[in-house]
Coordinates of C-alpha atoms and ligand atoms in Angstrom, one line a residue:
Chain F
M1 CA -25.0 -27.3 -4.2
P2 CA -26.6 -26.1 -1.0
A3 CA -27.6 -22.6 -1.5
G4 CA -26.4 -19.9 0.8
T5 CA -23.8 -21.9 2.7
L6 CA -20.9 -21.0 0.5
Y7 CA -19.5 -17.5 0.5
R8 CA -19.6 -16.8 -3.2
G9 CA -17.2 -14.0 -3.5
R10 CA -17.6 -11.7 -6.4
E11 CA -15.8 -8.5 -7.5
G12 CA -15.6 -7.4 -3.9
M13 CA -13.8 -10.5 -2.7
W14 CA -11.4 -10.5 -5.7
S15 CA -10.5 -6.9 -5.2
W16 CA -9.7 -7.7 -1.6
V17 CA -7.5 -10.6 -2.6
A18 CA -5.7 -8.4 -5.1
H19 CA -5.3 -5.6 -2.6
R20 CA -3.7 -8.0 -0.1
V21 CA -1.4 -9.7 -2.7
T22 CA -0.2 -6.3 -4.0
G23 CA 0.3 -4.9 -0.5
V24 CA 2.5 -7.8 0.5
L25 CA 4.5 -7.6 -2.7
I26 CA 5.2 -3.9 -2.3
F27 CA 6.3 -4.5 1.3
F28 CA 8.9 -7.1 0.2
F29 CA 10.1 -4.8 -2.6
L30 CA 10.5 -1.9 -0.2
F31 CA 12.6 -4.1 2.1
A32 CA 15.0 -4.9 -0.7
H33 CA 14.9 -1.4 -2.1
V34 CA 16.1 0.3 1.2
L35 CA 18.9 -2.3 1.3
D36 CA 20.0 -1.5 -2.3
T37 CA 19.8 2.3 -1.7
A38 CA 22.0 1.8 1.4
L39 CA 24.9 0.9 -0.9
V40 CA 25.3 4.7 -1.5
R41 CA 27.0 4.6 1.9
V42 CA 29.4 1.9 0.7
S43 CA 30.8 3.4 -2.5
P44 CA 29.6 4.9 -5.8
E45 CA 30.7 1.8 -7.6
A46 CA 28.8 -0.6 -5.3
Y47 CA 25.6 1.5 -5.8
D48 CA 26.0 1.8 -9.6
S49 CA 26.6 -1.9 -10.0
V50 CA 23.3 -2.8 -8.2
I51 CA 21.5 -0.1 -10.2
A52 CA 22.8 -1.8 -13.3
T53 CA 20.5 -4.8 -12.5
Y54 CA 17.5 -2.4 -12.5
K55 CA 18.4 -1.6 -16.1
N56 CA 18.4 -5.3 -17.2
P57 CA 15.5 -5.9 -19.6
I58 CA 13.9 -8.6 -17.5
V59 CA 14.1 -6.5 -14.3
N60 CA 12.9 -3.5 -16.3
L61 CA 9.8 -5.5 -17.1
M62 CA 9.4 -6.4 -13.4
E63 CA 9.4 -2.7 -12.7
Y64 CA 6.4 -2.3 -15.0
G65 CA 4.8 -5.1 -12.9
L66 CA 5.7 -3.2 -9.8
V67 CA 4.0 -0.1 -11.2
A68 CA 0.9 -2.2 -12.0
A69 CA 0.8 -3.5 -8.4
I70 CA 1.2 -0.1 -6.8
L71 CA -1.3 1.6 -9.1
F72 CA -3.9 -1.0 -8.3
H73 CA -3.2 -0.9 -4.6
A74 CA -3.3 2.9 -4.5
L75 CA -6.5 3.3 -6.6
N76 CA -8.3 0.5 -4.8
G77 CA -7.0 1.8 -1.4
L78 CA -8.7 5.1 -2.2
R79 CA -11.9 3.1 -3.0
V80 CA -11.7 1.3 0.3
I81 CA -11.3 4.7 2.1
A82 CA -14.3 6.0 0.2
V83 CA -16.4 3.0 1.1
D84 CA -15.6 3.6 4.8
F85 CA -15.9 7.4 5.0
W86 CA -18.3 8.5 2.3
S87 CA -22.0 8.1 3.2
K88 CA -22.9 6.7 -0.2
G89 CA -19.6 4.7 -0.4
T90 CA -21.2 1.3 0.1
R91 CA -23.9 1.9 -2.4
Y92 CA -21.4 2.8 -5.2
Q93 CA -18.6 0.3 -4.2
R94 CA -19.1 -1.7 -7.4
Q95 CA -19.1 1.3 -9.7
M96 CA -16.0 2.6 -7.9
L97 CA -14.3 -0.8 -8.5
W98 CA -14.9 -0.6 -12.2
S99 CA -13.7 3.0 -12.2
V100 CA -10.5 1.8 -10.5
V101 CA -10.0 -0.9 -13.1
G102 CA -10.7 1.6 -15.9
I103 CA -8.3 4.2 -14.6
W104 CA -5.7 1.5 -14.0
V105 CA -5.9 0.3 -17.6
V106 CA -5.5 3.8 -19.0
L107 CA -2.6 4.6 -16.7
M108 CA -0.8 1.3 -17.4
A109 CA -1.2 1.9 -21.1
G110 CA 0.3 5.4 -20.7
A111 CA 3.2 4.1 -18.5
F112 CA 4.2 1.4 -21.0
Y113 CA 6.6 3.3 -23.1
P114 CA 8.0 5.7 -20.4
V115 CA 8.8 2.8 -18.0
L116 CA 10.2 0.5 -20.6
Q117 CA 12.0 3.1 -22.7
H118 CA 15.4 2.0 -21.4
T119 CA 14.9 -1.5 -22.7
L120 CA 13.1 -0.5 -25.9
T121 CA 15.9 2.0 -26.9
T122 CA 18.7 -0.4 -26.0
L123 CA 17.1 -3.3 -27.9
F124 CA 15.8 -1.4 -30.9
G125 CA 17.7 1.8 -31.0
K126 CA 16.3 5.3 -30.6
Chain D
M1 CA -26.2 -8.4 -10.9
S2 CA -26.8 -6.4 -7.8
T3 CA -26.5 -7.5 -4.2
A4 CA -30.2 -6.8 -3.8
E5 CA -31.1 -9.8 -6.0
T6 CA -29.4 -12.3 -3.8
S7 CA -30.3 -11.0 -0.4
P8 CA -32.1 -8.0 1.1
V9 CA -29.0 -7.1 3.1
E10 CA -27.5 -3.7 2.4
L11 CA -23.7 -3.4 2.8
V12 CA -22.8 -1.2 5.7
S13 CA -19.5 0.7 5.9
S14 CA -17.1 -0.5 8.5
S15 CA -17.2 2.9 10.2
Q16 CA -20.8 2.3 11.2
P17 CA -21.5 -1.4 11.4
H18 CA -22.9 -1.1 14.9
T19 CA -26.1 0.5 13.7
A20 CA -27.4 -2.8 12.2
R21 CA -29.2 -0.6 9.7
G22 CA -30.4 -2.1 6.5
L23 CA -31.1 -5.5 7.9
T24 CA -34.9 -5.1 7.3
A25 CA -36.6 -4.5 4.1
D26 CA -37.5 -0.9 4.9
N27 CA -33.9 -0.2 5.8
G28 CA -34.7 0.3 9.5
Y29 CA -33.2 -1.1 12.7
V30 CA -33.8 -4.7 13.6
I31 CA -33.4 -3.9 17.2
E32 CA -32.2 -0.8 19.0
P33 CA -28.5 -0.5 18.6
P34 CA -27.2 -2.3 21.7
R35 CA -24.2 0.0 22.1
T36 CA -26.1 3.2 22.5
R37 CA -24.3 5.2 25.1
S38 CA -26.0 6.1 28.3
T39 CA -24.8 8.3 31.2
K40 CA -23.6 5.1 32.9
T41 CA -21.4 3.9 30.0
P42 CA -17.7 4.3 30.9
R43 CA -15.9 6.8 28.8
V44 CA -13.5 4.2 27.4
T45 CA -15.2 0.9 26.6
R46 CA -12.3 -0.9 24.9
G47 CA -8.6 -0.5 24.0
N48 CA -8.2 1.9 21.2
F49 CA -5.1 0.4 19.5
E50 CA -7.0 -1.3 16.6
M51 CA -9.1 1.8 16.0
W52 CA -5.9 3.9 15.7
A53 CA -4.3 1.3 13.5
W54 CA -7.4 1.3 11.2
L55 CA -7.3 5.1 11.0
F56 CA -3.6 5.2 10.4
M57 CA -3.9 2.8 7.4
R58 CA -6.3 5.3 5.8
L59 CA -4.5 8.5 6.6
S60 CA -1.1 7.1 5.6
G61 CA -2.7 5.6 2.5
V62 CA -3.9 9.0 1.2
V63 CA -0.4 10.6 1.8
L64 CA 1.4 7.7 0.2
V65 CA -0.6 8.1 -3.0
V66 CA 1.2 11.4 -3.5
L67 CA 4.6 10.3 -2.2
V68 CA 5.0 7.0 -3.9
L69 CA 3.3 7.8 -7.2
G70 CA 5.4 11.0 -7.3
H71 CA 8.6 8.9 -6.6
L72 CA 7.7 6.5 -9.4
V73 CA 7.2 9.3 -11.9
I74 CA 10.5 10.8 -11.0
Q75 CA 12.5 7.5 -11.0
L76 CA 10.9 5.6 -13.8
I77 CA 9.4 8.1 -16.2
I78 CA 11.0 11.6 -16.3
D79 CA 14.5 12.1 -17.9
G80 CA 14.9 8.7 -19.6
G81 CA 13.3 6.6 -16.9
V82 CA 15.6 4.1 -15.1
S83 CA 18.5 4.9 -17.5
K84 CA 19.5 8.1 -15.6
I85 CA 19.8 6.6 -12.1
S86 CA 23.3 6.5 -10.7
F87 CA 25.3 7.6 -7.6
A88 CA 25.6 11.1 -9.1
F89 CA 21.8 11.3 -9.6
V90 CA 21.1 10.4 -6.0
A91 CA 23.8 12.9 -4.8
G92 CA 22.0 15.6 -6.8
R93 CA 18.6 14.7 -5.3
W94 CA 19.7 14.5 -1.7
A95 CA 21.5 17.8 -2.0
S96 CA 18.0 19.2 -1.5
P97 CA 16.4 19.1 2.0
F98 CA 13.0 18.9 0.3
W99 CA 13.7 15.6 -1.4
Q100 CA 15.5 14.3 1.8
G101 CA 12.3 15.1 3.7
W102 CA 10.1 13.5 1.0
D103 CA 12.1 10.3 1.1
L104 CA 12.2 10.3 4.9
L105 CA 8.4 10.7 5.2
M106 CA 7.9 8.1 2.5
L107 CA 10.2 5.6 4.2
W108 CA 8.5 5.9 7.6
L109 CA 4.9 6.0 6.3
A110 CA 5.3 3.1 3.8
M111 CA 7.2 0.9 6.3
L112 CA 4.7 1.5 9.1
H113 CA 1.7 1.1 6.8
G114 CA 3.2 -2.0 5.2
A115 CA 4.2 -3.5 8.5
N116 CA 0.8 -3.0 10.0
G117 CA -0.8 -4.5 6.9
M118 CA 1.5 -7.5 7.3
R119 CA 0.4 -7.8 10.9
T120 CA -3.2 -8.2 9.7
V121 CA -2.1 -10.9 7.1
I122 CA -0.2 -12.8 9.8
N123 CA -3.2 -12.7 12.2
D124 CA -5.4 -14.1 9.4
Y125 CA -3.2 -17.0 8.3
A126 CA -0.9 -18.1 11.2
E127 CA -3.2 -20.1 13.4
R128 CA -0.9 -21.4 16.1
D129 CA 0.0 -18.9 18.8
T130 CA 3.7 -19.7 18.7
T131 CA 3.9 -19.3 14.9
R132 CA 2.1 -16.0 15.2
F133 CA 4.4 -14.8 17.9
W134 CA 7.6 -15.6 15.9
L135 CA 6.3 -14.2 12.7
K136 CA 5.4 -10.9 14.4
T137 CA 8.8 -10.8 16.2
L138 CA 10.5 -11.2 12.8
L139 CA 8.3 -8.5 11.3
V140 CA 9.0 -6.0 14.0
T141 CA 12.7 -6.7 13.9
A142 CA 12.9 -6.3 10.1
T143 CA 10.8 -3.2 10.2
V144 CA 12.8 -1.4 12.9
F145 CA 16.0 -2.4 11.1
I146 CA 14.9 -1.1 7.7
V147 CA 13.4 2.2 9.1
L148 CA 16.6 2.9 11.1
L149 CA 18.9 2.0 8.2
G150 CA 17.0 4.1 5.7
T151 CA 16.9 7.1 8.1
L152 CA 20.6 6.8 8.7
V153 CA 21.4 6.6 5.0
I154 CA 19.5 9.8 4.3
F155 CA 21.1 11.8 7.1
T156 CA 24.7 10.5 6.7
F157 CA 24.8 10.6 2.9
D158 CA 28.2 11.8 1.7
P159 CA 28.5 12.8 -2.0
N160 CA 32.3 12.8 -1.7
I161 CA 32.6 9.3 -0.3
Ligands
LIG201 C1 -0.1 4.1 -2.6 C2 -0.9 4.5 -1.6 C3 -1.5 3.4 -0.7 C4 -2.9 3.4 -0.4 C5 -3.9 4.4 -0.8 C6 -3.1 2.3 0.5 C7 -4.3 2.0 1.1 C8 -4.5 0.9 1.9 C9 -5.7 0.7 2.7 C10 -6.8 1.6 2.8 C11 -5.5 -0.5 3.4 C12 -6.4 -1.1 4.4 C13 -7.3 -2.1 3.8 C14 -8.3 -2.7 4.8 O1 -8.3 -2.3 6.0 O2 -9.1 -3.5 4.4 C15 -4.2 -1.0 3.0 C16 -3.7 -2.3 3.4 C17 -2.4 -2.7 3.1 N1 -1.4 -2.0 2.5 FE1 -1.7 -0.2 1.6 N2 -1.9 1.6 0.6 C18 -0.9 2.3 -0.1 C19 0.4 1.9 -0.1 C20 1.0 0.8 0.4 C21 2.4 0.5 0.4 C22 3.5 1.4 -0.2 C23 2.6 -0.8 1.0 C24 3.8 -1.6 1.3 C25 4.9 -1.1 1.8 C26 1.2 -1.2 1.4 C27 0.9 -2.4 2.0 C28 -0.3 -2.8 2.5 C29 -0.6 -4.1 3.1 C30 0.4 -5.2 3.3 C31 -1.9 -4.0 3.5 C32 -2.7 -5.1 4.3 C33 -3.6 -5.8 3.3 C34 -4.7 -6.7 3.9 O3 -4.9 -6.6 5.1 O4 -5.3 -7.4 3.2 N3 0.3 -0.2 1.0 N4 -3.6 -0.2 2.1
LIG202 C1 11.4 0.4 -9.5 C2 11.0 1.5 -9.1 C3 11.8 2.4 -8.2 C4 13.0 3.0 -8.5 C5 13.8 3.0 -9.8 C6 13.4 3.8 -7.3 C7 14.6 4.5 -7.2 C8 15.0 5.2 -6.0 C9 16.2 6.0 -5.9 C10 17.2 6.3 -7.1 C11 16.3 6.4 -4.6 C12 17.5 7.3 -4.0 C13 17.0 8.6 -3.5 C14 16.2 9.4 -4.5 O1 16.6 9.6 -5.6 O2 15.1 9.8 -4.1 C15 15.2 5.8 -3.9 C16 15.0 6.0 -2.6 C17 13.8 5.5 -1.9 N1 12.7 4.9 -2.5 FE1 12.6 4.3 -4.4 N2 12.5 3.6 -6.3 C18 11.5 2.8 -6.8 C19 10.3 2.4 -6.2 C20 10.0 2.7 -4.9 C21 8.8 2.3 -4.2 C22 7.6 1.5 -4.9 C23 8.8 2.8 -2.9 C24 7.8 2.7 -1.8 C25 7.0 1.8 -1.6 C26 10.1 3.5 -2.8 C27 10.6 4.1 -1.6 C28 11.8 4.6 -1.5 C29 12.3 5.1 -0.2 C30 11.6 5.0 1.1 C31 13.6 5.7 -0.5 C32 14.6 6.3 0.6 C33 15.5 5.1 1.0 C34 16.4 5.5 2.1 O3 16.0 6.1 3.1 O4 17.6 5.1 2.1 N3 10.8 3.4 -4.0 N4 14.4 5.1 -4.8

């Protein structure tokens, strides 16, 4: 393999890919979300019936996925901002990335029960 | 492990790439920065749109951390998580101008931030001019529609509908 001609992306490249994928995903969710919220202008029944889908166990699991995407995008976004504005940002970008991953894991573990409590209590009782 | 092992180049933040600093072993300049301003430099040397867009992504990002994470805690964690959401719950929240304002700001910032991000993505992957044009037209149309619809819904909400 000729050395130096391939861009061998490492953490920095993968964090950029993940930032982009999560950003696009959140944008599409928000599009649908404003439409579903707009049903409050149609009737209480119409709104409550679309909200019932949010309470479906599979959709509830997708909400946990959405939280995962937003948490990563938010934490990594703060890292990107620090790289751009903090004078030592570029030097510590890798350490900051691993901090992002660490905080993300802790917050995701903490969010597991609260976000999925609806499904857990309906499936297994209180 | 570190960047230094593969190349002597130091990463330079995108807010100061023009300095070309760090390209020599002693972290000095390779050449004098070519864009140093002199008294003859015109005050505006390029359009500023991309610079404002870049800055907006960062400022809106910081505000959205509070707005969106706060929204998620309220909707998905507190008081039984998603179980409690209903028309009556929304009526209770939008009875308060504070939460109306929160949602309004979140709607505008998230949509503009997201749309500007999508513009970057389109620029990166759509190579033909006509494809790019139509994708951006679609993006702008969808964004204006959603922002106006969401705004209208917040301001015309009627709990006794
Ligand atoms: C939660 C707080 C958020 C923070 C701190 C944040 C931060 C950022 C930053 C700093 C960028 C610019 C990256 C760059 O120039 O390289 C960015 C890009 C982006 N953001 Fe966000 N953002 C947040 C929320 C959102 C939301 C709610 C959406 C969707 C509606 C979104 C969608 C995007 C998209 C699509 C991009 C473009 C990605 C790319 O060019 O690769 N972000 N975000
Ligand atoms: C699955 C997670 C989510 C749930 C269950 C949820 C729930 C709700 C509910 C019940 C409302 C009605 C008003 C209120 O109570 O404040 C609302 C409005 C809103 N939400 Fe969410 N939300 C979620 C995620 C998000 C995310 C990730 C964003 C931003 C990227 C967002 C942005 C908004 C906006 C902008 C409004 C106002 C809509 C309008 O103007 O009509 N939500 N959400």
